């Protein structure tokens, strides 16, 4: 019987498995629903266009918001592979701003202020360029400047400066405002996922077992204590018990789903769908938050970006550079440059994140330019106010969950996104880009009034795949875990992944999820006598 069972080998789960198994006196079992991370597309950065759209993902239909104008049902996409989101994502390394974490702490996540979490970002980090109060070297997680930058990204950064968005070198030192190259989780032309950086070196240890293609269907609870899990592997259903703890790291959709399938959640909802209630915990599945992206797509005047590599001869040339020297466009994550700006005067912090892609059709739901060569600008509100929820349809673990994100339900979010589109168009129309851009493909029609812009956002915006908050930390009645990530009312059970974040951080969510993994491992190791 293992001491610890970790459910989900994603960004946080891999960190916890690695840190706990470093202590040879304890055995760790990691159960991951997806396959091993053997697909070559995971490891070659430029193939993010495949990992972010292909079969390493699970897709859940979402219920549209009241006002949505989208023709197709919106979809929530989550990774299903060892490494989780860190194996499929665009590799942007962003932590948010100090006040994100100070706000967590003010709202009841005691011990999660910026000063408390910074040491755990540093513990993971091996930065190839930056060092100082906000950066470290020597940790397991490779964080690097882009190893290949498209000439078009450099021009885009000039356009930002022409739009009076100054160039900065570090989005993670507390002040985000400005434009610049993103730092990325990659090194030597390879993706630096949590599976590669944390789990792989630990797998040599005799006290760590990793089981992939293994889907957990329920947590086994006896006398209000989690004692093990039920799972399905190779078509066979089995139960395994844990000596000490079960740690849920299945992500912001699947962790609350598993709690509810196990009878831990809002009692009335569980009764309605036929799950026997073990512990009434009304906050499970509530407080769902996600960023939204709205896309501006442009047709280029020539082969200035990555779309040309869709042609065989260019692909072969890029492949050769990579094979011989581990250099060239294969080392690019495509989203090399970005910016953080303020679009609302009343917000003292940047409230809009831009990500520039020197290509088109890279992300799921965004069509490439028909004629061949395009580029894309994503605009994303950093701190949306809209909140949604998720629940079960039935007690069957194979029934997809109900996901109601309520995107843009707060008018402030819609207005902010609309302002982001305006600012994005302003950047894209700066002189630096004029000889590179033939025409605007999206929006592709004249938008004049604020209503026109809002309408465009309603038609085009989609979830940025950063779901969080559905098992949030706190001590109030709607909190799901305490400040040490222990599920309220159930012993031997923690949740440690993006679901515990009380509020979305101002940016992408992989680095914060890894930080949560670091903290969880520490709580577990130092709390061993608390049982
Ligand atoms: C396409 C895409 C692009 C993104 N781009 C970026 C980016 O560039 N930068 C960034 O910072 N963030 C990005 N993100 C978000 C970021 O990667 C995630 O927020 C982060 O990985 C979440 O970590 P997690 O540990 O909470 O969950 P995950 O990493 O999603 O891990 C959950 C794991 O649990 C497994 N699992 C689920 N259910 C079960 C079950 N029942 N039994 C067993 N295992 C189970 C899953 O297969 C998965 O491996 C992106 C996400 C996606 C999907």
Coordinates of C-alpha atoms and ligand atoms in Angstrom, one line a residue:
X1 CA 0.0 0.0 0.0
X2 CA 1.6 3.4 -1.0
X3 CA 1.8 6.1 1.5
X4 CA 0.5 8.7 -0.9
X5 CA -1.7 8.4 -3.9
X6 CA -1.6 11.4 -6.3
X7 CA -4.5 11.6 -8.8
X8 CA -3.4 13.4 -12.0
X9 CA 0.1 13.8 -13.3
X10 CA -0.2 17.4 -14.5
X11 CA 1.6 20.6 -13.7
X12 CA 1.1 20.3 -9.9
X13 CA 0.9 16.5 -9.7
X14 CA 4.3 15.9 -11.2
X15 CA 5.9 18.4 -8.8
X16 CA 4.3 16.7 -5.8
X17 CA 5.3 13.2 -6.9
X18 CA 8.9 14.4 -7.4
X19 CA 9.2 16.2 -4.1
X20 CA 7.5 13.5 -1.9
X21 CA 9.4 10.7 -3.4
X22 CA 12.7 12.5 -2.7
X23 CA 12.2 11.1 0.8
X24 CA 13.0 7.4 0.4
X25 CA 11.1 6.5 3.5
X26 CA 7.7 7.1 1.8
X27 CA 6.2 5.5 -1.2
X28 CA 4.2 7.4 -3.8
X29 CA 1.8 6.3 -6.5
X30 CA 0.9 8.7 -9.3
X31 CA -2.2 7.8 -11.3
X32 CA -2.6 9.6 -14.6
X33 CA -5.6 9.2 -17.0
X34 CA -3.6 10.1 -20.1
X35 CA -0.7 8.4 -21.8
X36 CA 3.0 8.7 -21.3
X37 CA 4.4 11.9 -22.8
X38 CA 6.1 10.1 -25.7
X39 CA 4.5 12.0 -28.5
X40 CA 7.3 14.0 -30.2
X41 CA 5.0 16.9 -30.7
X42 CA 5.1 17.5 -27.0
X43 CA 8.8 18.0 -26.9
X44 CA 9.4 20.2 -30.1
X45 CA 8.3 23.7 -29.1
X46 CA 7.0 24.7 -32.5
X47 CA 4.6 21.8 -32.5
X48 CA 2.5 23.6 -29.9
X49 CA 0.1 24.0 -32.9
X50 CA -0.5 20.2 -32.6
X51 CA -0.5 19.8 -28.8
X52 CA -2.8 22.7 -28.4
X53 CA -5.4 21.2 -30.8
X54 CA -4.8 17.5 -31.0
X55 CA -5.7 14.2 -29.3
X56 CA -3.7 14.9 -26.1
X57 CA -6.6 17.0 -24.9
X58 CA -10.0 16.2 -23.5
X59 CA -12.9 18.5 -24.5
X60 CA -16.0 19.3 -22.5
X61 CA -19.0 21.1 -24.0
X62 CA -19.9 24.2 -22.0
X63 CA -23.3 25.8 -21.6
X64 CA -23.2 29.1 -23.4
X65 CA -23.6 32.3 -21.4
X66 CA -26.9 34.2 -21.6
X67 CA -25.7 36.6 -24.1
X68 CA -23.3 34.6 -26.2
X69 CA -23.5 35.0 -30.0
X70 CA -21.2 32.2 -30.9
X71 CA -22.5 29.9 -33.5
X72 CA -20.9 26.8 -32.0
X73 CA -21.1 25.5 -28.5
X74 CA -18.0 26.7 -26.5
X75 CA -15.6 24.0 -25.4
X76 CA -13.5 23.7 -22.3
X77 CA -10.2 22.0 -23.2
X78 CA -8.0 20.3 -20.7
X79 CA -4.8 18.3 -21.1
X80 CA -5.0 14.5 -20.8
X81 CA -1.3 13.3 -20.9
X82 CA 1.5 12.9 -18.4
X83 CA 2.6 16.5 -17.6
X84 CA -0.9 17.8 -18.0
X85 CA -1.2 21.4 -19.2
X86 CA 2.6 21.8 -19.1
X87 CA 2.9 19.1 -21.8
X88 CA 0.5 20.8 -24.3
X89 CA 0.5 24.5 -23.4
X90 CA 2.2 27.4 -25.2
X91 CA 5.0 27.4 -22.6
X92 CA 4.5 31.0 -21.5
X93 CA 6.0 31.5 -18.1
X94 CA 3.9 34.1 -16.2
X95 CA 3.3 34.4 -12.5
X96 CA 0.9 37.3 -12.3
X97 CA 1.4 40.3 -10.0
X98 CA 2.1 40.5 -6.3
X99 CA -1.3 41.9 -5.5
X100 CA -2.9 38.8 -7.0
X101 CA -1.5 36.7 -4.1
X102 CA -2.0 39.5 -1.5
X103 CA -5.7 39.4 -2.5
X104 CA -5.8 35.6 -2.1
X105 CA -4.5 36.1 1.4
X106 CA -6.9 39.0 2.2
X107 CA -9.8 36.8 1.1
X108 CA -9.0 34.1 3.5
X109 CA -6.1 32.1 2.0
X110 CA -3.9 32.7 5.0
X111 CA -0.2 32.3 4.2
X112 CA -0.6 32.7 0.4
X113 CA 0.4 36.4 0.1
X114 CA 3.1 37.3 -2.5
X115 CA 5.8 37.2 0.2
X116 CA 4.7 33.7 1.1
X117 CA 4.5 32.3 -2.4
X118 CA 7.6 33.9 -3.9
X119 CA 10.0 31.4 -2.3
X120 CA 8.1 28.6 -4.0
X121 CA 8.3 30.1 -7.4
X122 CA 12.1 30.5 -6.8
X123 CA 12.4 26.9 -5.5
X124 CA 11.3 25.5 -8.8
X125 CA 13.1 28.0 -11.1
X126 CA 16.2 27.6 -13.2
X127 CA 16.3 30.8 -15.2
X128 CA 18.7 31.0 -18.1
X129 CA 18.9 34.8 -18.1
X130 CA 17.4 36.5 -15.1
X131 CA 18.6 36.4 -11.5
X132 CA 17.8 38.5 -8.4
X133 CA 15.0 38.9 -5.9
X134 CA 12.4 37.6 -8.2
X135 CA 14.4 34.9 -10.1
X136 CA 16.6 31.9 -9.3
X137 CA 18.8 29.4 -10.9
X138 CA 19.4 25.8 -10.0
X139 CA 15.8 24.6 -9.6
X140 CA 14.3 21.8 -11.7
X141 CA 12.1 23.9 -14.0
X142 CA 13.9 25.4 -17.0
X143 CA 12.7 28.9 -17.7
X144 CA 14.4 30.5 -20.7
X145 CA 14.3 33.4 -23.0
X146 CA 12.9 32.4 -26.4
X147 CA 15.6 30.4 -28.3
X148 CA 14.4 31.5 -31.7
X149 CA 12.5 34.7 -32.4
X150 CA 10.7 35.3 -35.7
X151 CA 11.7 38.6 -37.3
X152 CA 8.0 39.4 -37.4
X153 CA 7.8 39.3 -33.6
X154 CA 10.6 41.8 -33.4
X155 CA 8.7 44.1 -35.7
X156 CA 5.6 43.7 -33.6
X157 CA 7.6 44.8 -30.6
X158 CA 8.6 47.9 -32.5
X159 CA 4.9 48.5 -33.2
X160 CA 4.2 48.2 -29.5
X161 CA 6.8 50.9 -28.8
X162 CA 5.2 53.1 -31.5
X163 CA 2.0 52.6 -29.6
X164 CA 3.8 53.9 -26.5
X165 CA 4.0 50.5 -24.8
X166 CA 7.7 50.5 -23.7
X167 CA 9.9 47.4 -24.1
X168 CA 10.6 45.5 -20.8
X169 CA 12.8 42.5 -20.1
X170 CA 10.8 40.8 -17.3
X171 CA 7.1 40.3 -16.8
X172 CA 7.6 38.4 -13.6
X173 CA 9.4 40.8 -11.3
X174 CA 6.2 42.5 -9.9
X175 CA 5.6 45.1 -12.6
X176 CA 4.1 43.7 -15.7
X177 CA 3.5 46.9 -17.7
X178 CA 5.2 47.0 -21.1
X179 CA 5.9 44.8 -24.1
X180 CA 8.6 42.2 -24.6
X181 CA 9.6 38.7 -25.2
X182 CA 7.9 36.1 -23.0
X183 CA 10.1 33.8 -20.9
X184 CA 9.2 30.2 -21.6
X185 CA 9.3 26.8 -20.1
X186 CA 11.8 25.3 -22.6
X187 CA 15.5 24.7 -22.8
X188 CA 17.9 23.6 -25.5
X189 CA 15.1 23.5 -28.1
X190 CA 12.9 21.1 -26.0
X191 CA 9.8 21.8 -23.9
X192 CA 10.4 21.9 -20.2
X193 CA 7.2 20.3 -18.9
X194 CA 6.6 19.4 -15.3
X195 CA 6.8 15.7 -16.4
X196 CA 10.3 16.3 -18.0
X197 CA 11.7 18.6 -15.3
X198 CA 10.2 17.1 -12.1
X199 CA 8.9 13.6 -12.7
X200 CA 11.4 12.1 -15.2
X201 CA 14.4 12.4 -12.8
X202 CA 12.4 11.1 -9.9
X203 CA 11.2 8.0 -11.8
X204 CA 14.5 6.2 -11.1
X205 CA 13.5 6.1 -7.5
X206 CA 12.2 2.8 -6.2
X207 CA 9.6 4.4 -4.0
X208 CA 7.8 6.2 -6.9
X209 CA 5.3 4.3 -9.2
X210 CA 3.7 6.1 -12.1
X211 CA 0.6 4.5 -13.7
X212 CA -0.6 6.1 -16.9
X213 CA -3.8 5.4 -18.8
X214 CA -5.3 5.0 -15.4
X215 CA -8.5 6.9 -14.7
X216 CA -9.6 7.5 -11.2
X217 CA -13.4 7.3 -10.8
X218 CA -13.9 7.9 -7.1
X219 CA -12.2 8.6 -3.9
X220 CA -12.9 6.0 -1.2
X221 CA -14.0 7.6 2.0
X222 CA -14.5 5.8 5.3
X223 CA -15.6 7.5 8.5
X224 CA -14.9 10.9 6.9
X225 CA -11.3 9.9 6.0
X226 CA -10.0 9.4 2.4
X227 CA -8.5 5.9 2.4
X228 CA -7.9 5.2 -1.3
X229 CA -9.3 5.5 -4.8
X230 CA -11.2 3.5 -7.3
X231 CA -9.8 3.5 -10.8
X232 CA -10.1 1.9 -14.2
X233 CA -7.0 0.7 -16.1
X234 CA -7.0 -1.6 -19.1
X235 CA -10.8 -1.9 -18.9
X236 CA -10.5 -3.3 -15.3
X237 CA -12.0 -1.6 -12.3
X238 CA -9.9 -1.7 -9.1
X239 CA -9.4 -0.1 -5.7
X240 CA -6.2 0.9 -4.0
X241 CA -5.7 2.2 -0.5
X242 CA -3.3 4.8 0.7
X243 CA -1.5 4.6 4.0
X244 CA -1.4 8.3 4.5
X245 CA -3.1 10.7 2.0
X246 CA -4.8 11.0 -1.3
X247 CA -3.9 14.2 -3.2
X248 CA -6.2 15.3 -5.9
X249 CA -4.3 17.1 -8.8
X250 CA -6.7 16.4 -11.6
X251 CA -7.1 20.1 -12.6
X252 CA -9.8 22.7 -12.1
X253 CA -12.5 20.7 -14.0
X254 CA -11.7 17.1 -12.9
X255 CA -10.7 17.7 -9.2
X256 CA -14.1 19.1 -8.2
X257 CA -15.8 16.5 -10.5
X258 CA -14.1 13.7 -8.6
X259 CA -14.9 15.2 -5.3
X260 CA -18.6 15.3 -6.3
X261 CA -18.6 11.8 -7.7
X262 CA -17.2 10.7 -4.3
X263 CA -20.1 12.4 -2.4
X264 CA -18.2 15.5 -1.4
X265 CA -19.9 18.7 -2.6
X266 CA -23.1 20.7 -2.5
X267 CA -25.6 18.3 -0.9
X268 CA -28.7 19.4 -2.8
X269 CA -26.9 19.0 -6.1
X270 CA -25.5 15.6 -5.3
X271 CA -28.9 14.3 -4.2
X272 CA -30.4 15.6 -7.4
X273 CA -28.0 13.7 -9.6
X274 CA -28.1 10.5 -7.4
X275 CA -24.8 10.6 -5.6
X276 CA -25.0 9.6 -1.9
X277 CA -23.8 12.6 0.1
X278 CA -20.8 11.9 2.3
X279 CA -20.0 15.5 3.2
X280 CA -21.9 18.6 2.3
X281 CA -19.3 21.1 0.9
X282 CA -21.3 23.7 -1.0
X283 CA -18.3 25.4 -2.6
X284 CA -17.1 22.4 -4.7
X285 CA -17.4 23.4 -8.4
X286 CA -18.4 27.0 -7.6
X287 CA -16.2 30.1 -8.3
X288 CA -15.2 28.9 -11.7
X289 CA -13.0 31.5 -13.4
X290 CA -11.3 31.5 -16.7
X291 CA -9.5 34.1 -18.9
X292 CA -11.0 34.8 -22.3
X293 CA -9.0 35.4 -25.5
X294 CA -10.3 37.4 -28.4
X295 CA -8.3 37.1 -31.7
X296 CA -7.3 39.6 -34.2
X297 CA -6.0 37.9 -37.4
X298 CA -4.2 39.5 -40.2
X299 CA -3.1 38.5 -43.7
X300 CA 0.6 39.2 -44.4
X301 CA 2.1 40.6 -47.6
X302 CA 4.5 37.7 -47.8
X303 CA 6.1 34.8 -46.1
X304 CA 7.0 36.8 -43.0
X305 CA 5.8 34.4 -40.3
X306 CA 5.6 30.7 -39.4
X307 CA 2.8 29.8 -41.8
X308 CA 5.3 29.3 -44.5
X309 CA 6.6 26.2 -42.6
X310 CA 3.4 24.5 -43.5
X311 CA 5.0 24.0 -47.0
X312 CA 7.2 20.9 -47.3
X313 CA 10.4 22.6 -48.4
X314 CA 10.3 25.1 -45.6
X315 CA 9.5 22.4 -43.1
X316 CA 12.4 20.4 -44.3
X317 CA 14.7 23.4 -44.0
X318 CA 13.6 24.0 -40.4
X319 CA 13.9 20.3 -39.6
X320 CA 17.5 20.3 -40.9
X321 CA 18.5 23.3 -38.8
X322 CA 17.1 21.6 -35.8
X323 CA 18.6 18.2 -36.5
X324 CA 22.0 19.6 -37.1
X325 CA 22.3 22.4 -34.6
X326 CA 19.2 22.3 -32.4
X327 CA 18.4 25.8 -33.6
X328 CA 16.0 27.6 -35.8
X329 CA 12.2 27.9 -35.9
X330 CA 11.5 24.4 -34.4
X331 CA 12.8 25.9 -31.1
X332 CA 10.0 28.6 -31.2
X333 CA 6.7 28.3 -29.3
X334 CA 5.2 30.6 -31.9
X335 CA 3.9 33.0 -29.1
X336 CA 7.2 34.7 -28.5
X337 CA 6.2 38.3 -27.7
X338 CA 3.5 40.0 -25.7
X339 CA 2.5 43.0 -23.7
X340 CA 0.6 43.9 -20.5
X341 CA -1.3 47.2 -20.8
X342 CA -4.0 49.2 -19.0
X343 CA -7.2 49.8 -20.9
X344 CA -9.3 50.9 -17.9
X345 CA -8.1 54.1 -16.3
X346 CA -9.6 53.2 -12.9
X347 CA -7.4 50.1 -12.7
X348 CA -3.9 50.9 -11.4
X349 CA -2.5 47.6 -12.9
X350 CA -2.3 46.3 -16.4
X351 CA -5.7 44.7 -17.2
X352 CA -5.0 43.5 -20.7
X353 CA -2.5 40.8 -21.8
X354 CA -1.5 40.6 -25.5
X355 CA 0.1 37.6 -27.1
X356 CA 1.5 37.9 -30.6
X357 CA 1.7 34.9 -32.8
X358 CA 3.7 35.1 -36.0
X359 CA 1.3 32.6 -37.6
X360 CA -2.4 31.9 -37.9
X361 CA -4.7 29.0 -36.9
X362 CA -2.3 27.9 -34.1
X363 CA -4.9 27.6 -31.4
X364 CA -8.0 25.5 -31.3
X365 CA -11.0 27.4 -32.6
X366 CA -8.9 29.9 -34.6
X367 CA -9.0 29.3 -38.4
X368 CA -5.8 29.8 -40.4
X369 CA -5.7 32.4 -43.2
X370 CA -6.9 30.7 -46.4
X371 CA -4.3 32.4 -48.6
X372 CA -1.4 31.1 -46.6
X373 CA 0.4 33.7 -44.5
X374 CA -1.0 35.3 -41.4
X375 CA -0.4 36.5 -37.9
X376 CA -2.6 36.7 -34.8
X377 CA -2.9 38.9 -31.8
X378 CA -4.7 37.6 -28.8
X379 CA -6.2 40.1 -26.3
X380 CA -7.0 38.7 -22.9
X381 CA -8.4 40.5 -19.8
X382 CA -6.1 39.7 -16.9
X383 CA -8.6 39.8 -14.0
X384 CA -12.1 39.0 -15.2
X385 CA -14.9 39.4 -12.7
X386 CA -17.4 36.9 -14.2
X387 CA -17.8 33.6 -12.3
X388 CA -19.3 30.3 -13.3
X389 CA -19.8 26.9 -11.9
X390 CA -19.6 23.2 -12.7
X391 CA -21.6 20.2 -11.6
X392 CA -22.5 16.6 -12.4
X393 CA -25.1 15.3 -14.8
X394 CA -25.4 12.0 -13.0
X395 CA -23.5 9.7 -10.7
X396 CA -21.9 8.0 -13.7
X397 CA -18.2 9.0 -13.8
X398 CA -18.2 8.8 -17.6
X399 CA -20.9 11.4 -18.0
X400 CA -19.3 14.7 -18.9
X401 CA -19.7 17.4 -16.3
X402 CA -22.0 20.4 -16.7
X403 CA -19.8 23.4 -17.1
X404 CA -21.4 26.9 -17.0
X405 CA -18.5 29.4 -17.2
X406 CA -20.8 32.5 -17.5
X407 CA -18.1 34.2 -19.6
X408 CA -18.6 37.9 -20.0
X409 CA -21.6 37.9 -17.7
X410 CA -20.1 40.8 -15.8
X411 CA -20.5 43.9 -18.1
X412 CA -17.1 45.1 -16.9
X413 CA -15.5 42.1 -18.6
X414 CA -17.2 42.7 -21.9
X415 CA -16.3 46.4 -21.9
X416 CA -12.7 45.6 -21.0
X417 CA -12.4 43.0 -23.7
X418 CA -13.9 45.5 -26.2
X419 CA -11.3 48.0 -25.2
X420 CA -8.6 45.4 -25.6
X421 CA -9.7 44.8 -29.2
X422 CA -9.5 48.5 -29.9
X423 CA -6.0 48.7 -28.4
X424 CA -4.9 45.6 -30.3
X425 CA -6.0 47.1 -33.6
X426 CA -4.1 50.3 -32.7
X427 CA -0.9 48.3 -32.2
X428 CA -1.4 46.4 -35.4
X429 CA -1.9 49.6 -37.4
X430 CA 1.4 51.2 -36.3
X431 CA 3.8 52.1 -39.1
X432 CA 6.4 49.4 -38.2
X433 CA 3.9 46.7 -39.4
X434 CA 2.5 48.5 -42.4
X435 CA 4.7 46.8 -45.0
X436 CA 4.0 43.4 -43.5
X437 CA 0.3 43.4 -43.3
X438 CA -2.0 43.2 -46.4
X439 CA -5.4 43.3 -44.6
X440 CA -7.2 42.6 -41.4
X441 CA -8.9 39.2 -41.7
X442 CA -10.6 39.4 -38.2
X443 CA -12.5 41.4 -37.2
X444 CA -12.5 42.1 -41.0
X445 CA -15.3 44.6 -40.8
X446 CA -15.4 48.2 -39.7
X447 CA -16.0 48.5 -36.0
X448 CA -16.8 52.0 -34.9
X449 CA -18.9 52.3 -31.8
X450 CA -18.4 50.6 -28.4
X451 CA -21.3 48.4 -29.2
X452 CA -19.6 47.2 -32.4
X453 CA -16.6 46.2 -30.4
X454 CA -18.7 44.5 -27.7
X455 CA -20.6 42.6 -30.4
X456 CA -17.3 41.4 -31.9
X457 CA -16.1 40.2 -28.5
X458 CA -19.4 38.3 -28.0
X459 CA -19.0 36.6 -31.4
X460 CA -15.4 35.7 -31.2
X461 CA -14.0 35.5 -27.7
X462 CA -13.3 32.1 -26.3
X463 CA -12.0 30.6 -23.1
X464 CA -8.2 30.9 -22.7
X465 CA -8.1 27.4 -21.1
X466 CA -7.1 28.7 -17.6
X467 CA -9.9 27.3 -15.5
X468 CA -9.3 27.9 -11.8
X469 CA -11.1 28.4 -8.5
X470 CA -13.5 25.4 -8.3
X471 CA -12.0 24.1 -5.0
X472 CA -10.8 27.4 -3.6
X473 CA -8.7 27.9 -0.5
X474 CA -10.3 29.6 2.5
X475 CA -12.0 29.2 5.8
X476 CA -15.6 30.5 5.0
X477 CA -18.5 28.2 4.2
X478 CA -17.9 28.3 0.4
X479 CA -14.2 27.3 0.7
X480 CA -13.3 23.8 -0.2
X481 CA -9.7 23.4 1.2
X482 CA -8.0 25.1 4.1
X483 CA -4.7 27.1 3.8
X484 CA -2.8 23.8 3.8
X485 CA -4.9 22.5 1.0
X486 CA -6.7 19.9 3.1
X487 CA -10.4 19.3 2.1
X488 CA -12.6 20.8 4.8
X489 CA -14.4 18.0 6.8
X490 CA -12.5 15.0 5.3
X491 CA -9.2 13.9 6.6
X492 CA -6.4 12.3 4.5
X493 CA -7.5 14.3 1.4
X494 CA -5.9 17.4 -0.2
X495 CA -6.5 19.2 -3.5
X496 CA -3.4 20.8 -5.1
X497 CA -3.8 22.2 -8.6
X498 CA -5.3 25.2 -10.3
X499 CA -8.7 24.6 -8.7
X500 CA -7.6 25.9 -5.3
X501 CA -6.8 29.4 -6.6
X502 CA -9.2 31.8 -5.0
X503 CA -8.9 34.3 -7.9
X504 CA -7.3 34.0 -11.3
X505 CA -3.8 35.4 -11.3
X506 CA -3.1 38.2 -13.9
X507 CA -1.7 35.9 -16.6
X508 CA -1.2 32.3 -17.6
X509 CA -1.7 29.6 -15.0
X510 CA 1.1 27.0 -15.4
X511 CA 3.7 28.7 -13.2
X512 CA 1.2 29.3 -10.4
X513 CA 0.0 25.7 -10.6
X514 CA 3.6 24.5 -10.2
X515 CA 4.0 26.8 -7.3
X516 CA 0.9 25.2 -5.7
X517 CA 2.5 21.8 -6.2
X518 CA 5.6 23.0 -4.4
X519 CA 3.6 24.3 -1.5
X520 CA 1.5 21.2 -1.2
X521 CA 4.5 19.0 -1.1
X522 CA 6.0 21.1 1.7
X523 CA 2.7 21.1 3.7
X524 CA 2.6 17.3 3.4
X525 CA 6.2 16.7 4.3
X526 CA 6.1 19.1 7.3
X527 CA 2.7 18.0 8.5
X528 CA 3.4 14.3 8.7
X529 CA 2.9 14.3 12.5
X530 CA -0.5 16.1 12.2
X531 CA -2.5 12.9 11.4
Ligands
LIG1 C1 -3.8 24.3 -24.8 C2 -3.4 25.0 -23.5 C3 -2.5 26.0 -23.6 C4 -2.1 26.7 -22.5 N1 -1.1 27.6 -22.5 C5 -0.5 28.1 -21.4 C6 0.7 28.8 -21.4 O1 1.3 29.1 -22.4 N2 1.2 29.2 -20.2 C7 0.6 28.9 -19.0 O2 1.1 29.3 -18.0 N3 -0.5 28.2 -19.0 C8 -1.1 27.7 -20.1 N4 -2.2 26.9 -20.0 C9 -2.7 26.6 -18.7 C10 -1.9 25.7 -17.8 O3 -1.1 24.8 -18.6 C11 -2.7 25.0 -16.8 O4 -3.4 26.0 -16.0 C12 -2.0 24.1 -15.8 O5 -1.3 23.2 -16.5 C13 -2.9 23.5 -14.8 O6 -2.2 22.6 -14.0 P1 -3.0 21.6 -13.1 O7 -1.9 20.9 -12.3 O8 -4.0 22.3 -12.3 O9 -3.8 20.6 -14.0 P2 -3.3 19.8 -15.3 O10 -1.9 20.2 -15.7 O11 -4.4 20.0 -16.3 O12 -3.2 18.3 -14.8 C14 -4.3 17.5 -14.5 C15 -3.9 16.1 -14.9 O13 -4.9 15.2 -14.3 C16 -5.2 14.2 -15.2 N5 -6.5 13.7 -14.8 C17 -7.7 14.3 -14.9 N6 -8.7 13.6 -14.4 C18 -8.1 12.4 -14.0 C19 -8.7 11.2 -13.4 N7 -10.0 11.1 -13.2 N8 -7.8 10.2 -13.1 C20 -6.5 10.4 -13.4 N9 -5.9 11.5 -13.9 C21 -6.8 12.5 -14.2 C22 -5.2 14.9 -16.5 O14 -5.0 14.0 -17.6 C23 -4.0 15.8 -16.4 O15 -2.8 15.2 -16.8 C24 -2.6 26.3 -21.2 C25 -3.5 25.2 -21.1 C26 -3.9 24.6 -22.3 C27 -4.9 23.4 -22.2

